[in-house]
Each structure stands twice: as structure tokens, then as C-alpha cells.
Amino acid sequence: MSDVYEKVMELAKRRGYVWPTSEIYGSVAGFIDYGPLGSMLKRRIEQIWRQFYVIMEGCYEIECPTIGQEAIFIASGHVKGFSDKMCQCPHCNEYLRADHVAEGGGVNGASTMKEDALSSAISGLPCPACGKVLGEVNVFQFNLMFRTMIGPGSQRVGYLRPETAQGMFTDFPRLLRFYRDKLPFGAVQIGKSYRNEISPRQGMIRLREFTQAEAEIFVHPAQKQHPNFSRYREYAFPLLSSVQQQKGDPPLMMTMGDAVRDGIVANEYVAYYLALTHELLVKIGVRPERLRFRQHLPDELAHYAADCWDAECFSDRFGWVETVGIADRTDYDLKAHSGESGQPLTVFIQYPEPRREEHRRVVARMGLLGPRFRDKAKAVADALEKATFSEDGANIRLDGQDLVIPPDCYEVRDEVVEVQGVEVTPHVIEPSYGIDRMIYAVLEQRYDEDEADGEVRKVMRLPAAVAPIQVAILPLMTRDGLDTIALDITKKLQEKGIMAEYDDSGAIGRRYRRQDEVGTPFAVTIDYDTKETGTVTLRDRDSMKQVRVAVSDLNSTINDLISGMRTFSSMV
RNA sequence: GCGAUAGUAGUCUAGCGGUAGGACAGGAGCUUCCCAAGCUUCUAGCCCGGGUUCGAUUCCCGGCUAUCGCACCA
């Protein structure tokens, strides 16, 4: 029990933050349950996320099914690209990446080979695990998506979504109308996603079912200046650019204004959400000195992405953990869904002034073409659109033959038309948050032990804004009416929506420790003076200092402390 | 998934081929009262399934979970 991870997870289990799922049947790796306090913490963190994205940014939240039909994931690339070709060594039963084995054996183009071809390509190669020649092996696709059937029988394949993002793309036309056909706009979704990880380890870092909070901001591809960029122009935090990484240099403290100006961050939108993410993570309790933003290296970057950064939180156990990804995905997703669905996923951008454009139109005279070309007349007319013209007529190519169509069969018109605007496929900026990883980072980074009266005190130094229990109400004694007063105060706070917990069991010091351990930021103690003066003591978890507050001011004081309008130190 | 190690009250742990003891935590009572005091008392456990055995928590096999290494990590 030396490592923080073990201490935090022990506390999390014991006090009701997180624990393994369905333990009575033996738990399943990659699935966790949030207990009473964990659920509350998670909800508070999600609520802060909503405050940032939904309320402040105006990106409304939508909620789509967690099961999606196959077409969605064919379009997104998850059916193909989200799977690995694997095989099992017949000698040692080790599961192997077939393409890796092939490449290791000098086979070229292994990553694009089909299963059968790969099977034969690797049959003569040795197993990297046991060294024996593989021989007859069966290469199969292992897809990280959970597959299921929709409806009885097996007519229709469905997948549990591997990310929430696709909902914002499949709903794009309706969202566009909701936002009254104007760019930019964004939509968000918070919900469960599923990935059938081969071997989930690392506690709550790699789960098979996890919660994501994703935003998709749709922007004009040529307008990547954020209208509100000034908010973060001077905001600075550590950036580990791909250049820094390649040189082996440490992160650089940098303002977003400088980062965009120097071309380190691709554009203002990406920079804006980097900064917003930094602010958000710090607000929920991630320590700034344990937070950095790392840019994807050129070979990590998806081929379509213009830029991508990960917010990484430092864990004593796991090192730098990717917690949030912020990417400029360009028009890749919308184009992919448009192609698969056949629906246009574009925005009509009206020009300030209609543009006059000269068009050459070729009008076929069907009256002459018809009798002459019979059933080919339509094809000839279509071909005329792309014809080259000479004095003899139009040169077209039809069924592999070059033909000349006499000038009397068509008319070339040069027209000037007014074009009102253009259809544009928006680019998408995607901040994608791993809620469970954020929660782990906060729990680990906020776990602390200090010494009080020669004893180790375990303290969860959670920000008041996310602490599950916000205030503990403790009567010094359960007699002389102190408990009645305490219960009354508890009820009054609860009526105002404050999570107040009454506790009269055991010595006062013990009760403080109990609350410290779960991260309750404040405690109110009712003593004999309360009856005389109508005041109580208000204790601060972190400093263990106390101030006296009038019972009549308690509601507003505690509200201010939780919301951050006041600090405890200003009251001492 | 493979290999190694492990799994005993809520937590940490002792122990054994004859079904278990402690510490802390928790409940009740007394007492005390502003930082885990004390006393009394209670609750609560051998991961699951099979095998060997008169008898298995203990030995064997399988499973699950955890830790570590390997592989995997969109």
C-alpha cells in the first residue's frame, strides 16, 4: 500500500466512489460501478461541462441511441478501420496481430491484405511468442465494436457506439435547421460509449464501457477565426508541440495568441478549445502543474485531421494520461456520411452580393438528335456537355468511339447567371472528453495525506464545486436540543438544493475525519453558544480553520463558498 | 489473450487438511466533547465451480478478478 493508485482505489471502494461491477458474481474487467459519491461527483463534473459548453458556448445537447445501425459505422470507418486482423498461434495459443507478424517476416503491404492472403503469407513464419512455425492459421477480424442484432432473427446488424460523436453527424441536417442555417454552430452529447478492448487494464483508465462528453463545432472551412478568441488570447499553459517532442524538448508555456500566430496551433478554433479545456479541467480539480497539452505527431495524426492535441493529466501510477482530445477533423466526417447516405450535408453560404458568372451551356436539339441517334440520343446529349468544339462540330466520345456531332444538332449559349451563394461542407472542430479519466485524474491528484495531532489525516481536496457532500452538519452533543437545531439547519440547507449531511455519531474529531476523507469541503458545528448567540462554527476542510457564522447567514455563506463567490480564507 | 504471482469480515491482515483470530472501520449503550479519546457490547469473512478426501478455506484442475511482464491500446 505505498502507491497512490492503491490508496485512492481503496478509498474509492470503501467510501462509495467507484468499485468493480457486480462483485457478487465476480466482476468483469473493463466495467466499473460508480457508487453513491462517485455518481454524484460524476454528475457535478458533467454539470460543469454543460455550464461551459451548453450554457456558455451555446452548443445544445442532444441524446442519441447507444446502438447504431451498421451504415453509420461503415461511413465513420469504424467497421473497417476499428478492427485488427488477428490470429491465434496453434502451438502456444497466443493471440497475435497477423499484420504485425507478416511485417516482421518481411511481407510487404500486410496491412491491406485480406484475411485469406494473410493466412497464407504468415503460415511459414515463426510465432513471435513461442518461435514455432505457425503453419495452418486462421486470420480473423477482431472488431473493437460490440456487435448486436436489431429486432428478432438476424436481419439487421447494430453496433454499440464506440463514440458519441457520430450522432452529431447523422443529425447534421436537422441541427443545421435548428440553428437556422448559419455557421458556426455546435452540438454536444454526453453519454456512454463502448469498446471491446482486448485487455483492459489500468483501473478506470481503459474501460469497455465509458462516458464521453463530445462537442462537434461546425465551422466555415475558410473562417477559422473564433469570434470570441480574445477571451483566451492571453491565456497561457504548457504546450508540447510535435516539434518540441521531436527535439526531445519539454513543453513550452505559451499564450494562445502566440501559439496561433507562430503556427503551433493550427487555428483559433483549436486554440480556443484548448484553452477552454484547460480552464474546465482546472475548475474540476485537475492540478495545473499536472496538466499539459500534447500535439499529435505527424504519424499519429489521422490523415484527414488538420491538427490534434491531447490534454494529458499526470498520474503517479500511469504517467501522462490522454484525457481529452481536441481535433480539427476538417470535412472528413460529413463527407463520409454524405457519401454513404447519399444525403447532402452542406450549408448554403450566401454571397454578400450575387456573383455574375459566365457559363457556357450546350443545348442539344433533341428534335434532330432523336431521329438520327435513336436510343443513343440521350447519351449523345449528355456527352455534348463535355464536348470539345471545332468548326466541324462537337467532338464527343461515346461507347469508346469518337464521334463528331454536326453543329446544327446543338446550340452553344454563353450566358451570364447570377449565383447567390455556394454549398459548403463545414469543417468540424471536435473536443472529446473522457469523463471517467477526468474523474480518475481528479481523485488521484486531489488525494492527500497530512498530519493532524500526530495522526495521518486522509483528505480528498476536491474543489467545493465538485464535492459530492457539500457541507456536514454536526451537533457537538446529541442532547440539550443541539441535535434538533442541527437537524433543522440541515433541512433548511437541503431545501436550497445543498447536499448537506447530518452526522451525530461519535466524537466530533472522528466526524471531521470522516468528512475529510470523502472530500466534504465544509462542516458546520452546533455547540452551546449556538443556543446563546445564534451562531455556529464553520470549518474548512483544507486548513481545518474555523469561523463563527450566524445561523441566519448560513445558507448564503455556504452557497457563496460552493460557487466560488467567496473564499474561506477571506472570512478568517 | 499468454505467462508469473495473488485472492480470508467494509478495509488491512494472521492462520490451518478437522469451517478461522486480530487491527481499523461500522451499529447500539455509557461517558467525553471542536479535530480518529475511553469502556461495554454487537454485526460481519475463507472469490466461484469441479475434483481428491471421512472431511477442503487449506491440496489439485478450471473459471473470474487483481498485480506484474509480453502482446494489444481505434
XYZ file of C-alpha atoms (C1' of nucleotides) in Angstrom:
646
model
C 0.000 0.000 0.000
C 2.571 2.529 -0.982
C 1.357 3.737 -4.320
C -1.258 6.469 -4.584
C -3.319 4.431 -7.011
C -3.843 1.697 -4.446
C -4.682 4.185 -1.714
C -7.120 6.072 -3.904
C -8.829 2.955 -5.203
C -9.077 1.504 -1.714
C -10.716 4.691 -0.510
C -12.919 4.839 -3.590
C -14.229 1.346 -2.936
C -14.624 1.727 0.784
C -16.319 5.098 0.774
C -18.524 4.689 -2.258
C -16.830 6.450 -5.157
C -16.094 3.582 -7.559
C -15.924 -0.148 -7.279
C -15.768 -3.211 -9.563
C -19.104 -4.044 -11.155
C -21.434 -6.851 -9.971
C -18.945 -8.205 -7.488
C -21.318 -10.856 -6.148
C -20.921 -12.722 -9.439
C -17.241 -11.925 -9.800
C -16.654 -8.673 -11.640
C -15.870 -8.202 -15.307
C -12.716 -6.430 -16.391
C -13.307 -3.116 -18.109
C -16.581 -2.342 -16.326
C -16.991 -0.325 -13.165
C -19.813 0.897 -10.970
C -19.956 4.413 -9.657
C -21.117 4.313 -6.062
C -23.207 6.958 -4.291
C -20.447 9.533 -4.017
C -18.897 8.678 -7.372
C -22.186 9.150 -9.190
C -22.631 12.492 -7.502
C -19.081 13.577 -8.359
C -19.580 12.483 -11.946
C -22.846 14.359 -12.223
C -21.278 17.518 -10.835
C -18.394 17.283 -13.282
C -20.786 16.722 -16.169
C -22.812 19.681 -14.971
C -19.739 21.920 -15.040
C -19.015 20.620 -18.536
C -22.558 21.612 -19.539
C -22.055 25.030 -17.991
C -19.041 25.520 -20.279
C -20.359 24.008 -23.491
C -24.126 24.224 -23.419
C -24.713 27.405 -21.476
C -21.623 29.472 -22.237
C -20.878 28.234 -25.749
C -24.485 27.703 -26.769
C -23.825 24.200 -28.036
C -27.097 22.480 -27.292
C -27.038 18.928 -26.030
C -28.608 16.085 -27.936
C -29.108 12.466 -26.949
C -28.862 9.673 -29.488
C -29.179 5.908 -29.084
C -26.173 3.974 -27.894
C -26.947 1.352 -30.541
C -26.468 2.444 -34.108
C -27.206 0.740 -37.380
C -24.352 -0.629 -39.407
C -24.378 2.085 -42.085
C -23.357 4.721 -39.554
C -20.205 2.872 -38.670
C -19.440 1.889 -42.218
C -19.433 5.603 -43.006
C -17.430 6.537 -39.930
C -14.823 3.931 -40.797
C -15.276 2.007 -37.563
C -16.423 -1.207 -39.250
C -13.256 -1.367 -41.301
C -10.698 0.698 -39.512
C -11.633 -0.147 -35.962
C -10.696 -3.765 -36.307
C -7.480 -5.675 -36.212
C -6.623 -8.771 -38.183
C -5.669 -11.320 -35.605
C -4.739 -14.944 -35.436
C -4.043 -17.461 -32.749
C -0.842 -19.461 -32.664
C -1.849 -23.148 -32.811
C 1.087 -24.090 -30.591
C 1.049 -21.628 -27.707
C -2.495 -20.191 -28.110
C -1.135 -16.688 -28.092
C -3.264 -14.110 -29.907
C -1.232 -12.177 -32.434
C -1.722 -9.236 -34.726
C -1.479 -11.034 -38.079
C -0.298 -7.944 -39.950
C 2.454 -7.355 -37.408
C 3.635 -10.934 -37.759
C 3.661 -10.574 -41.534
C 5.560 -7.310 -41.470
C 8.039 -8.740 -39.020
C 8.608 -11.553 -41.503
C 9.312 -9.160 -44.323
C 5.919 -9.355 -46.060
C 5.075 -6.104 -47.813
C 1.664 -4.482 -47.753
C 0.452 -6.696 -44.927
C -1.824 -4.017 -43.535
C -4.012 -4.018 -46.648
C -4.137 -7.771 -47.259
C -7.305 -9.780 -46.935
C -7.671 -12.470 -44.278
C -7.013 -15.383 -46.643
C -3.963 -13.790 -48.180
C -2.580 -13.002 -44.753
C -3.181 -16.539 -43.550
C -1.051 -17.976 -46.294
C 1.502 -15.175 -46.046
C 2.271 -15.909 -42.421
C 1.893 -19.695 -42.420
C 5.613 -20.146 -42.972
C 6.645 -17.596 -40.366
C 7.572 -18.294 -36.764
C 5.287 -17.316 -33.898
C 6.874 -14.314 -32.149
C 5.762 -15.744 -28.816
C 6.900 -19.370 -28.943
C 9.095 -19.407 -32.048
C 7.429 -22.357 -33.733
C 6.370 -22.091 -37.358
C 2.724 -21.029 -37.390
C 1.561 -23.386 -40.161
C -2.212 -23.555 -40.561
C -3.546 -20.382 -39.018
C -6.900 -18.710 -39.330
C -6.724 -14.946 -39.623
C -9.902 -13.251 -38.426
C -11.132 -9.744 -37.897
C -11.366 -8.606 -34.340
C -13.541 -5.548 -34.216
C -13.392 -3.362 -31.154
C -17.095 -2.615 -31.504
C -19.715 -4.662 -29.666
C -21.976 -6.133 -32.308
C -25.616 -6.967 -31.805
C -28.806 -7.678 -33.736
C -31.696 -5.291 -34.027
C -35.063 -7.000 -33.863
C -35.877 -10.701 -33.868
C -33.973 -13.026 -36.121
C -30.852 -11.567 -37.522
C -31.969 -9.190 -40.223
C -30.217 -6.109 -39.100
C -26.787 -5.599 -37.601
C -26.304 -2.978 -34.942
C -23.268 -1.827 -33.022
C -22.893 -0.268 -29.639
C -21.446 3.099 -30.471
C -17.694 3.375 -29.975
C -18.020 7.156 -29.589
C -20.858 9.620 -29.151
C -19.676 11.854 -31.976
C -21.494 10.114 -34.812
C -24.867 11.303 -33.508
C -23.980 14.902 -34.216
C -23.037 13.968 -37.788
C -26.067 11.814 -38.533
C -28.318 14.570 -37.179
C -26.500 17.286 -39.065
C -29.353 18.346 -41.397
C -31.787 18.735 -38.506
C -29.217 20.514 -36.366
C -28.447 22.873 -39.211
C -32.123 23.774 -39.484
C -32.363 24.115 -35.685
C -29.545 26.640 -35.845
C -31.348 28.380 -38.725
C -28.896 27.510 -41.477
C -25.968 29.517 -40.152
C -22.385 28.646 -39.371
C -20.754 28.288 -36.977
C -22.780 26.151 -34.622
C -22.101 23.267 -32.318
C -23.876 20.405 -30.648
C -22.776 18.169 -27.832
C -23.579 14.840 -26.342
C -22.721 13.248 -23.018
C -23.177 9.540 -22.790
C -21.896 6.028 -22.745
C -19.660 4.569 -25.431
C -18.418 1.027 -25.787
C -15.204 -0.555 -26.989
C -14.488 -4.215 -26.596
C -10.897 -3.765 -25.529
C -8.733 -6.839 -25.904
C -7.283 -6.498 -22.463
C -8.463 -3.614 -20.362
C -6.110 -2.809 -17.532
C -5.240 0.293 -15.628
C -8.356 0.510 -13.493
C -10.732 3.159 -14.735
C -8.356 4.399 -17.433
C -9.253 1.842 -20.096
C -12.839 0.720 -19.845
C -15.089 -1.268 -22.127
C -17.997 0.967 -21.226
C -17.178 4.568 -20.574
C -18.660 8.038 -20.589
C -17.731 10.585 -23.174
C -18.613 14.221 -23.470
C -18.100 15.309 -27.031
C -18.702 18.533 -28.868
C -18.799 18.978 -32.610
C -18.367 22.567 -33.700
C -19.256 23.087 -37.340
C -17.380 25.968 -38.891
C -16.893 27.516 -42.289
C -13.774 25.895 -43.761
C -12.305 29.246 -44.697
C -13.230 31.006 -41.470
C -11.335 29.520 -38.594
C -11.030 32.710 -36.611
C -13.040 32.247 -33.448
C -15.402 35.197 -32.910
C -14.628 35.189 -29.195
C -10.921 34.401 -29.391
C -9.956 37.467 -27.353
C -11.253 35.615 -24.297
C -8.205 33.347 -24.411
C -5.643 35.353 -26.381
C -3.528 35.940 -23.261
C -4.382 32.604 -21.598
C -1.218 30.531 -21.206
C -0.434 26.930 -20.290
C 2.097 24.237 -21.254
C 2.062 23.128 -24.877
C 4.083 20.174 -26.074
C 4.086 20.632 -29.807
C 5.137 17.936 -32.237
C 8.293 19.922 -32.940
C 9.139 20.034 -29.235
C 8.577 16.309 -28.981
C 10.758 15.522 -31.959
C 13.540 17.617 -30.483
C 13.020 15.959 -27.126
C 12.285 19.300 -25.510
C 9.911 19.908 -22.601
C 6.548 21.683 -23.019
C 6.529 25.428 -23.517
C 4.370 27.818 -21.564
C 2.572 29.772 -24.239
C -0.382 32.076 -24.728
C -2.994 31.036 -27.247
C -2.418 34.250 -29.183
C 1.251 33.395 -29.640
C 0.548 29.740 -30.370
C -1.742 30.607 -33.261
C 0.500 33.407 -34.520
C 3.530 31.115 -34.593
C 1.603 28.363 -36.338
C 1.997 25.926 -33.457
C -1.744 25.502 -33.107
C -3.479 25.257 -36.480
C -6.145 27.873 -35.947
C -8.056 29.978 -33.436
C -10.826 27.417 -33.048
C -8.486 24.679 -31.945
C -6.643 27.102 -29.676
C -9.904 28.355 -28.198
C -10.995 24.880 -27.194
C -7.544 24.012 -25.888
C -7.803 26.955 -23.529
C -11.406 26.263 -22.632
C -10.461 22.680 -21.833
C -7.611 23.860 -19.651
C -9.917 26.152 -17.732
C -12.527 23.427 -17.354
C -10.113 20.757 -16.160
C -8.591 23.089 -13.594
C -12.058 24.005 -12.379
C -12.995 20.396 -11.681
C -9.794 19.850 -9.740
C -7.001 18.835 -12.110
C -3.820 20.453 -10.870
C -2.357 22.876 -13.425
C 1.182 21.612 -12.817
C -0.056 18.141 -13.719
C -1.756 19.164 -16.919
C -0.253 19.638 -20.351
C -1.378 19.646 -23.941
C 0.453 17.386 -26.343
C 0.162 17.675 -30.079
C -0.179 14.534 -32.154
C 2.947 13.692 -34.085
C 2.608 13.648 -37.866
C 2.442 9.839 -37.911
C -0.164 9.739 -35.128
C -2.375 12.286 -36.795
C -5.314 10.850 -38.723
C -4.757 11.535 -42.418
C -7.754 13.856 -42.630
C -7.090 15.820 -39.453
C -5.612 19.272 -39.744
C -4.440 19.325 -36.141
C -4.956 17.347 -32.966
C -3.986 17.870 -29.344
C -4.472 15.748 -26.264
C -4.970 17.191 -22.827
C -2.864 14.932 -20.649
C -3.209 14.613 -16.887
C -0.284 13.326 -14.922
C -0.840 10.237 -12.822
C 1.725 8.902 -10.370
C 0.682 5.462 -11.467
C 0.185 5.760 -15.216
C 2.263 8.755 -16.222
C 0.752 11.251 -18.650
C -2.756 10.041 -19.461
C -4.646 11.234 -22.521
C -7.870 12.639 -21.095
C -9.280 14.991 -23.710
C -8.678 15.085 -27.460
C -9.182 18.261 -29.449
C -9.025 17.895 -33.204
C -9.742 19.796 -36.358
C -11.242 16.926 -38.346
C -11.884 19.067 -41.434
C -14.820 17.902 -43.554
C -13.953 14.219 -43.287
C -16.935 13.047 -41.241
C -19.632 14.979 -43.061
C -18.268 13.952 -46.449
C -18.107 10.337 -45.345
C -21.704 10.335 -44.152
C -22.845 12.222 -47.200
C -21.214 9.624 -49.421
C -22.667 6.680 -47.530
C -26.167 8.068 -47.071
C -26.460 9.925 -50.356
C -27.723 12.967 -48.468
C -26.138 16.358 -48.972
C -24.539 17.515 -45.726
C -23.681 21.026 -46.716
C -24.539 24.572 -45.766
C -25.610 27.130 -48.319
C -23.468 30.191 -47.846
C -24.984 33.226 -49.457
C -22.592 35.711 -51.058
C -22.863 39.303 -49.805
C -23.524 40.299 -53.412
C -24.710 37.823 -56.016
C -21.830 36.906 -58.281
C -22.166 37.162 -62.001
C -20.677 34.122 -63.567
C -20.326 33.331 -67.240
C -21.493 29.937 -68.177
C -21.279 28.193 -71.469
C -24.299 25.990 -71.897
C -24.670 23.456 -74.621
C -28.297 22.904 -75.528
C -28.927 19.775 -77.526
C -31.609 19.858 -80.208
C -33.366 16.668 -79.355
C -35.662 17.025 -82.336
C -32.725 16.345 -84.627
C -30.707 14.065 -82.350
C -33.625 11.754 -81.738
C -34.234 10.539 -85.291
C -30.532 10.397 -86.004
C -29.244 8.573 -82.970
C -32.356 6.770 -81.824
C -31.780 5.101 -78.477
C -28.388 6.744 -78.095
C -29.789 10.243 -78.360
C -29.841 10.807 -74.621
C -26.253 9.657 -74.233
C -25.160 11.920 -77.035
C -26.907 14.869 -75.422
C -25.162 14.171 -72.119
C -21.813 13.797 -73.851
C -22.243 17.170 -75.523
C -21.923 18.806 -72.116
C -18.278 17.795 -72.049
C -17.550 18.028 -75.764
C -14.750 19.908 -77.397
C -15.811 22.050 -80.289
C -14.316 22.615 -83.690
C -15.562 24.028 -86.962
C -16.965 20.654 -87.987
C -18.990 20.334 -84.863
C -18.672 18.812 -81.422
C -16.223 16.021 -80.735
C -17.595 13.537 -78.305
C -16.655 10.131 -77.094
C -19.401 7.547 -76.860
C -19.026 3.866 -76.071
C -15.343 4.065 -76.888
C -15.940 5.695 -80.251
C -15.069 9.233 -81.256
C -17.958 10.969 -82.955
C -18.461 14.366 -84.478
C -21.855 15.879 -83.984
C -22.775 18.454 -86.633
C -23.356 21.992 -85.404
C -26.999 22.016 -86.365
C -27.740 19.450 -83.697
C -26.925 21.755 -80.799
C -26.623 25.298 -79.766
C -23.894 26.819 -77.663
C -25.123 29.589 -75.442
C -22.853 31.846 -73.451
C -24.937 33.020 -70.538
C -24.317 35.265 -67.624
C -26.011 33.985 -64.500
C -26.288 35.417 -61.057
C -25.030 32.990 -58.429
C -26.445 33.660 -54.992
C -24.034 31.574 -52.990
C -22.287 28.279 -52.645
C -22.818 24.939 -50.910
C -20.060 24.342 -48.401
C -19.223 21.275 -46.357
C -18.342 22.627 -42.932
C -15.220 21.661 -41.095
C -15.632 20.213 -37.666
C -13.692 21.030 -34.536
C -14.066 18.181 -32.080
C -13.252 18.402 -28.382
C -13.774 14.925 -26.944
C -13.615 14.336 -23.189
C -13.129 11.044 -21.394
C -15.232 11.674 -18.303
C -14.006 8.606 -16.414
C -10.400 9.571 -16.941
C -11.131 13.079 -15.743
C -12.688 11.620 -12.608
C -9.709 9.374 -12.006
C -7.288 12.250 -12.513
C -9.181 14.376 -10.009
C -9.398 11.596 -7.437
C -5.712 10.765 -7.724
C -4.449 14.314 -7.891
C -6.661 15.513 -5.058
C -5.925 12.654 -2.689
C -3.708 13.861 0.086
C -2.395 12.860 3.460
C -1.309 15.332 6.045
C -0.655 15.128 9.734
C -3.056 16.277 12.398
C -2.094 15.733 16.034
C 0.465 13.142 15.088
C -2.063 11.107 13.129
C -2.265 10.674 9.381
C -5.263 12.520 8.025
C -6.585 11.350 4.662
C -8.096 14.246 2.748
C -9.745 14.428 -0.636
C -9.038 18.004 -1.572
C -11.847 18.195 -4.092
C -12.914 21.636 -5.227
C -16.126 22.639 -3.478
C -17.770 22.818 -6.889
C -17.494 19.061 -7.435
C -17.509 17.612 -3.907
C -20.436 15.187 -3.548
C -21.335 16.169 0.001
C -21.085 19.930 0.203
C -21.458 20.501 3.911
C -21.628 18.320 7.020
C -23.866 19.365 9.887
C -22.557 18.172 13.222
C -24.128 18.756 16.635
C -21.390 18.803 19.220
C -23.622 16.737 21.504
C -26.864 14.926 20.946
C -28.550 16.495 23.917
C -29.903 19.755 25.210
C -31.551 20.342 21.866
C -28.309 20.700 19.912
C -29.330 17.808 17.659
C -32.712 19.384 16.982
C -31.092 22.656 15.950
C -28.655 20.737 13.735
C -31.415 18.773 12.045
C -33.298 21.976 11.430
C -30.246 23.631 9.843
C -29.692 20.519 7.707
C -33.228 20.665 6.409
C -33.014 24.369 5.605
C -29.837 23.831 3.572
C -31.290 20.842 1.775
C -34.338 22.888 0.810
C -31.960 25.227 -1.021
C -30.535 22.360 -3.026
C -27.386 21.996 -0.948
C -26.163 18.468 -0.325
C -25.929 18.633 3.471
C -25.257 15.561 5.577
C -26.195 15.329 9.212
C -23.952 13.222 11.416
C -24.129 12.854 15.198
C -22.260 9.606 15.609
C -19.043 9.528 17.591
C -16.653 12.194 18.747
C -16.511 15.437 16.828
C -12.945 14.836 15.660
C -13.880 11.478 14.227
C -16.747 13.022 12.322
C -14.467 15.691 10.841
C -12.089 12.951 9.657
C -14.881 11.009 8.048
C -15.880 14.046 6.027
C -12.262 14.939 5.185
C -11.778 11.517 3.676
C -14.663 11.878 1.237
C -13.791 15.462 0.419
C -16.606 17.401 2.066
C -15.266 20.948 1.922
C -17.153 22.456 4.871
C -18.564 21.405 8.212
C -20.959 23.257 10.461
C -20.826 22.513 14.171
C -23.640 23.345 16.553
C -22.481 23.960 20.108
C -23.835 25.514 23.287
C -23.047 29.007 22.027
C -25.445 28.378 19.196
C -28.289 28.473 21.690
C -26.994 31.686 23.242
C -25.812 33.654 20.220
C -27.424 32.009 17.217
C -24.034 31.291 15.660
C -22.301 28.108 14.581
C -18.732 27.258 13.685
C -17.923 26.757 10.047
C -14.899 24.572 9.463
C -12.769 24.492 6.347
C -11.563 21.063 5.283
C -8.219 22.097 3.840
C -6.974 24.464 6.540
C -9.016 22.928 9.413
C -9.660 26.513 10.488
C -12.983 27.642 11.842
C -15.032 30.828 11.835
C -18.287 31.645 13.551
C -21.223 32.380 11.318
C -24.760 33.401 12.201
C -27.272 30.662 11.528
C -29.301 33.192 9.564
C -26.382 33.758 7.166
C -25.552 30.108 6.727
C -27.465 29.460 3.521
C -25.968 32.328 1.590
C -22.474 31.862 3.031
C -22.344 28.219 2.062
C -23.792 28.942 -1.347
C -21.126 31.577 -1.946
C -18.370 29.242 -0.819
C -19.541 26.430 -3.069
C -19.997 28.643 -6.096
C -16.611 30.262 -5.513
C -18.060 33.758 -4.977
C -16.249 33.850 -1.642
C -13.240 32.021 -0.293
C -12.956 30.679 3.210
C -9.629 32.420 3.736
C -11.304 35.791 3.158
C -13.598 35.060 6.111
C -10.950 34.118 8.659
C -5.373 -13.203 -24.659
C -0.434 -15.693 -22.990
C 2.967 -16.343 -18.713
C 4.066 -15.443 -13.435
C 2.026 -14.175 -8.595
C -2.144 -13.488 -5.580
C -7.492 -13.706 -3.708
C -9.501 -14.693 4.338
C -15.209 -9.534 7.627
C -16.363 -2.907 4.702
C -10.653 -2.138 4.716
C -5.812 -4.157 6.050
C -4.077 -8.683 7.699
C -2.809 -13.759 10.902
C -3.566 -18.893 10.284
C -4.781 -24.136 9.360
C -6.442 -30.995 5.823
C -10.976 -31.115 11.239
C -15.030 -24.446 8.603
C -10.962 -19.062 11.390
C -8.022 -14.800 15.096
C -6.633 -9.584 15.179
C -6.492 -4.299 13.968
C -9.120 -0.391 11.953
C -13.954 0.866 10.203
C -19.354 0.265 11.233
C -24.063 -0.334 14.718
C -26.080 0.097 19.943
C -25.241 1.871 25.034
C -22.394 4.716 28.744
C -19.040 8.690 29.076
C -16.487 12.765 26.953
C -16.693 16.913 23.659
C -14.079 21.462 18.369
C -10.197 17.652 15.341
C -9.897 9.437 14.656
C -10.016 9.531 23.473
C -12.103 5.590 26.779
C -15.346 1.470 28.457
C -19.268 -2.308 27.401
C -21.452 -4.813 23.533
C -22.971 -6.344 18.709
C -22.633 -7.091 13.342
C -19.554 -9.133 9.708
C -15.210 -13.178 6.300
C -12.129 -18.017 3.786
C -13.611 -15.300 -4.844
C -16.727 -19.028 -7.913
C -17.265 -24.165 -9.877
C -15.469 -29.087 -10.084
C -12.039 -32.969 -8.222
C -9.150 -35.712 -4.343
C -10.585 -36.866 0.843
C -14.445 -39.490 6.073
C -13.749 -34.151 5.966
C -11.114 -28.699 1.641
C -10.727 -22.021 3.388
C -6.095 -25.063 3.103
C -4.148 -29.846 -1.879
C -5.237 -30.427 -7.484
C -7.882 -28.631 -12.039
C -10.927 -24.952 -14.438
C -13.145 -20.046 -14.237
C -13.324 -14.952 -12.562
C -10.828 -10.758 -10.649
C -6.360 -8.065 -9.301
C -0.983 -7.020 -9.735
C 3.447 -7.591 -12.804
C 5.826 -8.926 -17.644
C 4.500 -9.842 -23.058
C 1.099 -8.684 -26.744
C -2.892 -5.072 -27.610
C -4.340 0.245 -26.770
C -9.048 2.927 -32.559
